[in-house]
Amino acid sequence: MNEHLLELKGVSYSYGQIQALHNVSLHVKKGEIVALLGANGAGKTTLLHAISGLIKPSTGEIFYKNDNITPMEPEGIVGKRLIHVPEHRQIFSTLTVYDNLNLGAYSHYKKSGKKVINEDIEKVFELFPVLKERKEQLGGTLSGGQQQMLAIARAMMAKPDLLLLDEPSLGLAPLLVKEVLNYVKSLRDLGVTVLLIEQNVMGSLKIADRAYVMTHGTIKKEGLANELLQDKEVKEAFLGSTVV
Ligand code: ATP
């Protein structure tokens, strides 16, 4: 058994004339939080879309749990418990918190049954008590931070082994950024492996085990998060990013 839960080998992708990914190789081991850093337009979101099957690489292969998932459709990939929380949350704003959570379990609803799903909802309420208080509230009426918690909680309902998080702190006030990153850290303690895109470079390096730095669709640097925190080039490139 390969120790890598996720492995990308030479993945490339173009939007017409724009090559967004050039020969990207990376891996995530079970139990890790791996941060994917880079400026706007570096290709981070495109990479997550390729992993979750929303786009198909022009070259290269993606392995998950030792299976080549490159040709698989997104539904099949979700079924293997690889769950993507996209940028801008995308919760169902006209449904209640409770219904949003139920929908998160759709991929295993029949198999698990209502009793197990309700138990899972109680578990995510333990993690995010504010969602329990607001379970009958419509998703769209929650604050930005609460919507982000709902997006992560809904993903947890799918019982992820690997969670792809695209900018979970985007648009949040500094205190909430810290809170959301602490939640991400606590997911690892629950046995979830995380690949995290985060604009807050310092904050994400503080909770991550390892990180990759992307520029112009390529991996420019990789290493242990605590070493990258001290890295002169990383510091210079991301000078000005908020420290939490
Ligand atoms: P951001 O933090 O701004 O989301 P990113 O690192 O996630 O940046 P991507 O969104 O993956 O970067 O974009 C990588 C490149 O692909 C950029 O040059 C971008 O303009 C281009 N791109 C992204 N989506 C599309 C699209 N749907 N059509 C055409 N070009 C795109």
Short mmCIF file of C-alpha atoms and ligand atoms in Angstrom, two decimals:
data_model
loop_
_atom_site.label_atom_id
_atom_site.label_comp_id
_atom_site.label_asym_id
_atom_site.label_seq_id
_atom_site.Cartn_x
_atom_site.Cartn_y
_atom_site.Cartn_z
CA MET A 1 0.00 0.00 0.00
CA ASN A 2 1.37 3.40 -1.06
CA GLU A 3 1.57 5.78 1.92
CA HIS A 4 0.14 8.61 -0.21
CA LEU A 5 -3.60 9.13 0.10
CA LEU A 6 -3.48 11.47 -2.89
CA GLU A 7 -0.82 11.67 -5.58
CA LEU A 8 -0.66 13.85 -8.68
CA LYS A 9 1.82 12.93 -11.38
CA GLY A 10 2.65 15.48 -14.08
CA VAL A 11 -0.79 17.09 -14.25
CA SER A 12 -1.32 19.79 -16.90
CA TYR A 13 -4.45 21.69 -17.91
CA SER A 14 -5.27 24.56 -20.28
CA TYR A 15 -8.30 26.82 -20.63
CA GLY A 16 -8.01 27.28 -24.40
CA GLN A 17 -4.78 29.23 -24.94
CA ILE A 18 -4.17 29.75 -21.21
CA GLN A 19 -2.12 26.97 -19.66
CA ALA A 20 -3.18 26.98 -15.99
CA LEU A 21 -1.27 23.88 -14.82
CA HIS A 22 2.16 22.74 -16.06
CA ASN A 23 3.29 19.27 -15.12
CA VAL A 24 2.22 19.48 -11.46
CA SER A 25 3.24 16.65 -9.16
CA LEU A 26 2.41 16.56 -5.47
CA HIS A 27 1.19 14.22 -2.77
CA VAL A 28 -0.80 14.23 0.45
CA LYS A 29 -0.28 11.57 3.11
CA LYS A 30 -3.08 10.26 5.27
CA GLY A 31 -3.55 12.46 8.35
CA GLU A 32 -1.78 15.52 6.97
CA ILE A 33 -2.91 19.09 6.47
CA VAL A 34 -1.17 20.26 3.31
CA ALA A 35 -1.37 23.93 2.31
CA LEU A 36 -1.33 25.01 -1.32
CA LEU A 37 -0.01 28.57 -1.50
CA GLY A 38 0.39 31.01 -4.35
CA ALA A 39 -0.67 34.38 -5.71
CA ASN A 40 -3.99 34.97 -7.48
CA GLY A 41 -4.03 33.13 -10.79
CA ALA A 42 -1.26 30.68 -9.81
CA GLY A 43 -3.52 27.71 -10.61
CA LYS A 44 -4.57 26.54 -7.15
CA THR A 45 -8.33 26.43 -7.78
CA THR A 46 -7.78 24.74 -11.15
CA LEU A 47 -5.74 22.08 -9.37
CA LEU A 48 -8.55 21.36 -6.87
CA HIS A 49 -11.04 21.18 -9.76
CA ALA A 50 -8.84 18.59 -11.46
CA ILE A 51 -8.61 16.51 -8.27
CA SER A 52 -12.38 16.49 -7.71
CA GLY A 53 -13.03 15.57 -11.36
CA LEU A 54 -14.68 18.85 -12.41
CA ILE A 55 -12.10 19.23 -15.19
CA LYS A 56 -9.98 16.56 -16.89
CA PRO A 57 -6.20 17.08 -17.12
CA SER A 58 -4.75 17.20 -20.62
CA THR A 59 -1.79 15.15 -19.40
CA GLY A 60 -0.87 13.44 -16.15
CA GLU A 61 -2.60 11.21 -13.65
CA ILE A 62 -4.28 11.55 -10.27
CA PHE A 63 -4.24 8.67 -7.78
CA TYR A 64 -6.42 8.50 -4.67
CA LYS A 65 -6.38 5.57 -2.27
CA ASN A 66 -4.12 3.91 -4.87
CA ASP A 67 -6.79 4.12 -7.60
CA ASN A 68 -6.31 6.14 -10.75
CA ILE A 69 -9.24 8.56 -10.46
CA THR A 70 -8.25 10.71 -13.47
CA PRO A 71 -11.06 9.40 -15.70
CA MET A 72 -13.70 9.29 -12.96
CA GLU A 73 -16.73 11.58 -12.81
CA PRO A 74 -17.15 13.90 -9.76
CA GLU A 75 -20.00 11.75 -8.34
CA GLY A 76 -17.75 8.69 -8.28
CA ILE A 77 -14.96 10.66 -6.63
CA VAL A 78 -17.36 11.96 -3.94
CA GLY A 79 -18.41 8.33 -3.41
CA LYS A 80 -14.79 7.57 -2.53
CA ARG A 81 -15.04 10.21 0.18
CA LEU A 82 -12.95 12.87 -1.49
CA ILE A 83 -14.97 16.01 -0.80
CA HIS A 84 -14.43 19.50 -2.21
CA VAL A 85 -15.55 22.67 -0.44
CA PRO A 86 -15.38 25.24 -3.26
CA GLU A 87 -14.49 28.89 -3.05
CA HIS A 88 -17.33 31.25 -1.99
CA ARG A 89 -18.97 28.53 0.15
CA GLN A 90 -21.88 27.76 -2.20
CA ILE A 91 -24.28 26.66 0.50
CA PHE A 92 -28.00 26.45 -0.33
CA SER A 93 -29.12 29.89 0.83
CA THR A 94 -32.88 29.19 0.65
CA LEU A 95 -32.65 25.98 2.68
CA THR A 96 -32.29 25.73 6.45
CA VAL A 97 -29.02 24.85 8.14
CA TYR A 98 -30.52 21.44 8.96
CA ASP A 99 -31.51 20.76 5.34
CA ASN A 100 -28.09 21.87 4.08
CA LEU A 101 -26.51 19.32 6.41
CA ASN A 102 -28.88 16.56 5.28
CA LEU A 103 -27.96 17.28 1.65
CA GLY A 104 -24.30 16.90 2.53
CA ALA A 105 -25.02 13.24 3.24
CA TYR A 106 -26.76 12.55 -0.07
CA SER A 107 -23.98 10.31 -1.43
CA HIS A 108 -24.56 7.74 1.34
CA TYR A 109 -28.13 8.62 2.42
CA LYS A 110 -29.76 5.33 1.40
CA LYS A 111 -26.92 3.21 2.67
CA SER A 112 -26.62 4.95 6.05
CA GLY A 113 -30.29 5.55 6.86
CA LYS A 114 -31.94 8.39 8.74
CA LYS A 115 -30.80 7.31 12.22
CA VAL A 116 -27.09 7.39 11.33
CA ILE A 117 -27.49 10.68 9.45
CA ASN A 118 -29.14 12.26 12.50
CA GLU A 119 -26.29 11.02 14.69
CA ASP A 120 -23.81 12.54 12.24
CA ILE A 121 -25.69 15.86 12.36
CA GLU A 122 -25.39 15.83 16.17
CA LYS A 123 -21.62 15.23 15.80
CA VAL A 124 -21.17 18.25 13.52
CA PHE A 125 -23.29 20.28 15.93
CA GLU A 126 -20.77 19.38 18.65
CA LEU A 127 -18.02 20.74 16.42
CA PHE A 128 -20.01 23.85 15.41
CA PRO A 129 -22.46 24.65 18.27
CA VAL A 130 -23.55 27.87 16.56
CA LEU A 131 -25.09 25.81 13.77
CA LYS A 132 -27.19 23.88 16.28
CA GLU A 133 -28.54 27.14 17.68
CA ARG A 134 -29.42 28.18 14.14
CA LYS A 135 -30.52 24.89 12.65
CA GLU A 136 -33.92 26.21 11.48
CA GLN A 137 -32.40 29.40 10.04
CA LEU A 138 -32.05 29.78 6.25
CA GLY A 139 -28.45 29.38 5.08
CA GLY A 140 -28.48 32.73 3.27
CA THR A 141 -29.28 34.61 6.48
CA LEU A 142 -26.17 33.39 8.34
CA SER A 143 -23.12 35.62 8.72
CA GLY A 144 -20.12 35.01 6.43
CA GLY A 145 -18.25 33.08 9.13
CA GLN A 146 -21.29 30.95 9.96
CA GLN A 147 -21.83 30.19 6.25
CA GLN A 148 -18.23 29.02 6.02
CA MET A 149 -18.74 26.78 9.06
CA LEU A 150 -21.90 25.42 7.40
CA ALA A 151 -19.96 24.71 4.19
CA ILE A 152 -17.34 22.74 6.15
CA ALA A 153 -20.00 21.04 8.30
CA ARG A 154 -21.95 20.02 5.20
CA ALA A 155 -18.77 18.54 3.73
CA MET A 156 -18.21 16.63 7.00
CA MET A 157 -21.67 15.03 6.52
CA ALA A 158 -20.25 13.29 3.44
CA LYS A 159 -17.77 11.52 5.77
CA PRO A 160 -14.64 12.73 3.96
CA ASP A 161 -11.34 10.91 4.10
CA LEU A 162 -9.82 13.79 2.13
CA LEU A 163 -11.22 17.31 2.23
CA LEU A 164 -10.25 19.92 -0.38
CA LEU A 165 -10.81 23.41 1.05
CA ASP A 166 -10.64 26.38 -1.30
CA GLU A 167 -10.00 29.64 0.59
CA PRO A 168 -12.20 28.96 3.64
CA SER A 169 -11.31 32.30 5.23
CA LEU A 170 -11.99 34.45 2.16
CA GLY A 171 -13.75 37.68 3.11
CA LEU A 172 -13.81 36.97 6.85
CA ALA A 173 -12.71 39.33 9.61
CA PRO A 174 -9.28 38.49 11.15
CA LEU A 175 -10.74 36.94 14.32
CA LEU A 176 -13.00 34.68 12.29
CA VAL A 177 -10.10 33.71 10.04
CA LYS A 178 -8.32 32.39 13.10
CA GLU A 179 -11.46 30.55 14.22
CA VAL A 180 -11.98 28.90 10.82
CA LEU A 181 -8.32 27.83 10.65
CA ASN A 182 -8.62 26.36 14.15
CA TYR A 183 -11.63 24.36 12.94
CA VAL A 184 -9.59 23.09 10.00
CA LYS A 185 -6.92 21.99 12.46
CA SER A 186 -9.50 20.16 14.55
CA LEU A 187 -10.67 18.22 11.46
CA ARG A 188 -7.27 16.55 11.33
CA ASP A 189 -7.80 15.42 14.92
CA LEU A 190 -11.04 13.78 13.73
CA GLY A 191 -9.06 11.75 11.19
CA VAL A 192 -9.74 13.90 8.11
CA THR A 193 -6.85 14.64 5.75
CA VAL A 194 -6.93 18.17 4.32
CA LEU A 195 -5.58 19.90 1.20
CA LEU A 196 -6.04 23.60 1.88
CA ILE A 197 -5.85 26.66 -0.35
CA GLU A 198 -5.55 29.70 1.84
CA GLN A 199 -4.82 33.36 1.20
CA ASN A 200 -3.68 33.70 4.79
CA VAL A 201 -0.22 32.25 4.22
CA MET A 202 1.16 32.59 7.74
CA GLY A 203 -2.05 31.34 9.37
CA SER A 204 -2.25 28.32 7.11
CA LEU A 205 1.44 27.44 7.55
CA LYS A 206 0.88 27.48 11.31
CA ILE A 207 -1.77 24.73 11.11
CA ALA A 208 -0.32 22.76 8.18
CA ASP A 209 2.18 19.90 8.23
CA ARG A 210 3.58 20.59 4.77
CA ALA A 211 3.01 23.07 1.97
CA TYR A 212 3.49 23.60 -1.76
CA VAL A 213 4.02 27.01 -3.30
CA MET A 214 2.65 27.50 -6.83
CA THR A 215 3.56 30.17 -9.35
CA HIS A 216 2.25 30.33 -12.91
CA GLY A 217 0.82 26.83 -12.81
CA THR A 218 3.94 25.10 -11.51
CA ILE A 219 5.14 23.97 -8.09
CA LYS A 220 7.92 26.37 -7.21
CA LYS A 221 8.72 25.14 -3.71
CA GLU A 222 7.65 22.48 -1.25
CA GLY A 223 8.54 21.64 2.31
CA LEU A 224 7.60 21.29 5.93
CA ALA A 225 5.26 24.09 7.00
CA ASN A 226 7.41 25.16 9.95
CA GLU A 227 10.46 25.41 7.67
CA LEU A 228 8.57 27.40 5.03
CA LEU A 229 7.45 29.79 7.77
CA GLN A 230 11.13 30.75 8.15
CA ASP A 231 11.89 30.69 4.41
CA LYS A 232 13.22 34.02 3.14
CA GLU A 233 11.73 33.62 -0.35
CA VAL A 234 8.31 32.69 1.04
CA LYS A 235 8.43 35.60 3.48
CA GLU A 236 9.34 38.00 0.68
CA ALA A 237 6.76 36.64 -1.75
CA PHE A 238 3.96 36.82 0.76
CA LEU A 239 5.05 39.88 2.70
CA GLY A 240 1.95 41.68 3.84
CA SER A 241 -0.18 38.55 4.19
CA THR A 242 -2.05 38.69 7.47
CA VAL A 243 -0.45 36.87 10.37
CA VAL A 244 -2.95 35.20 12.70
P1 ATP B 1 -7.30 32.71 -7.28
O1 ATP B 1 -6.72 32.76 -5.93
O2 ATP B 1 -7.44 34.07 -7.93
O3 ATP B 1 -8.55 31.88 -7.39
P2 ATP B 1 -5.80 30.49 -8.36
O4 ATP B 1 -4.39 30.28 -7.95
O5 ATP B 1 -6.84 29.64 -7.75
O6 ATP B 1 -6.17 32.02 -8.19
P3 ATP B 1 -6.89 29.69 -10.89
O7 ATP B 1 -8.23 30.26 -10.58
O8 ATP B 1 -6.74 28.23 -10.88
O9 ATP B 1 -5.79 30.34 -9.94
O10 ATP B 1 -6.44 30.29 -12.31
C1 ATP B 1 -5.25 29.87 -12.99
C2 ATP B 1 -5.19 30.54 -14.36
O11 ATP B 1 -6.27 30.04 -15.17
C3 ATP B 1 -5.36 32.04 -14.32
O12 ATP B 1 -4.56 32.59 -15.35
C4 ATP B 1 -6.82 32.25 -14.63
O13 ATP B 1 -7.04 33.50 -15.25
C5 ATP B 1 -7.11 31.11 -15.60
N1 ATP B 1 -8.50 30.65 -15.50
C6 ATP B 1 -9.12 30.17 -14.39
N2 ATP B 1 -10.39 29.78 -14.65
C7 ATP B 1 -10.56 30.04 -15.98
C8 ATP B 1 -11.66 29.86 -16.88
N3 ATP B 1 -12.82 29.34 -16.47
N4 ATP B 1 -11.50 30.23 -18.17
C9 ATP B 1 -10.33 30.73 -18.59
N5 ATP B 1 -9.24 30.93 -17.80
C10 ATP B 1 -9.35 30.58 -16.52
#
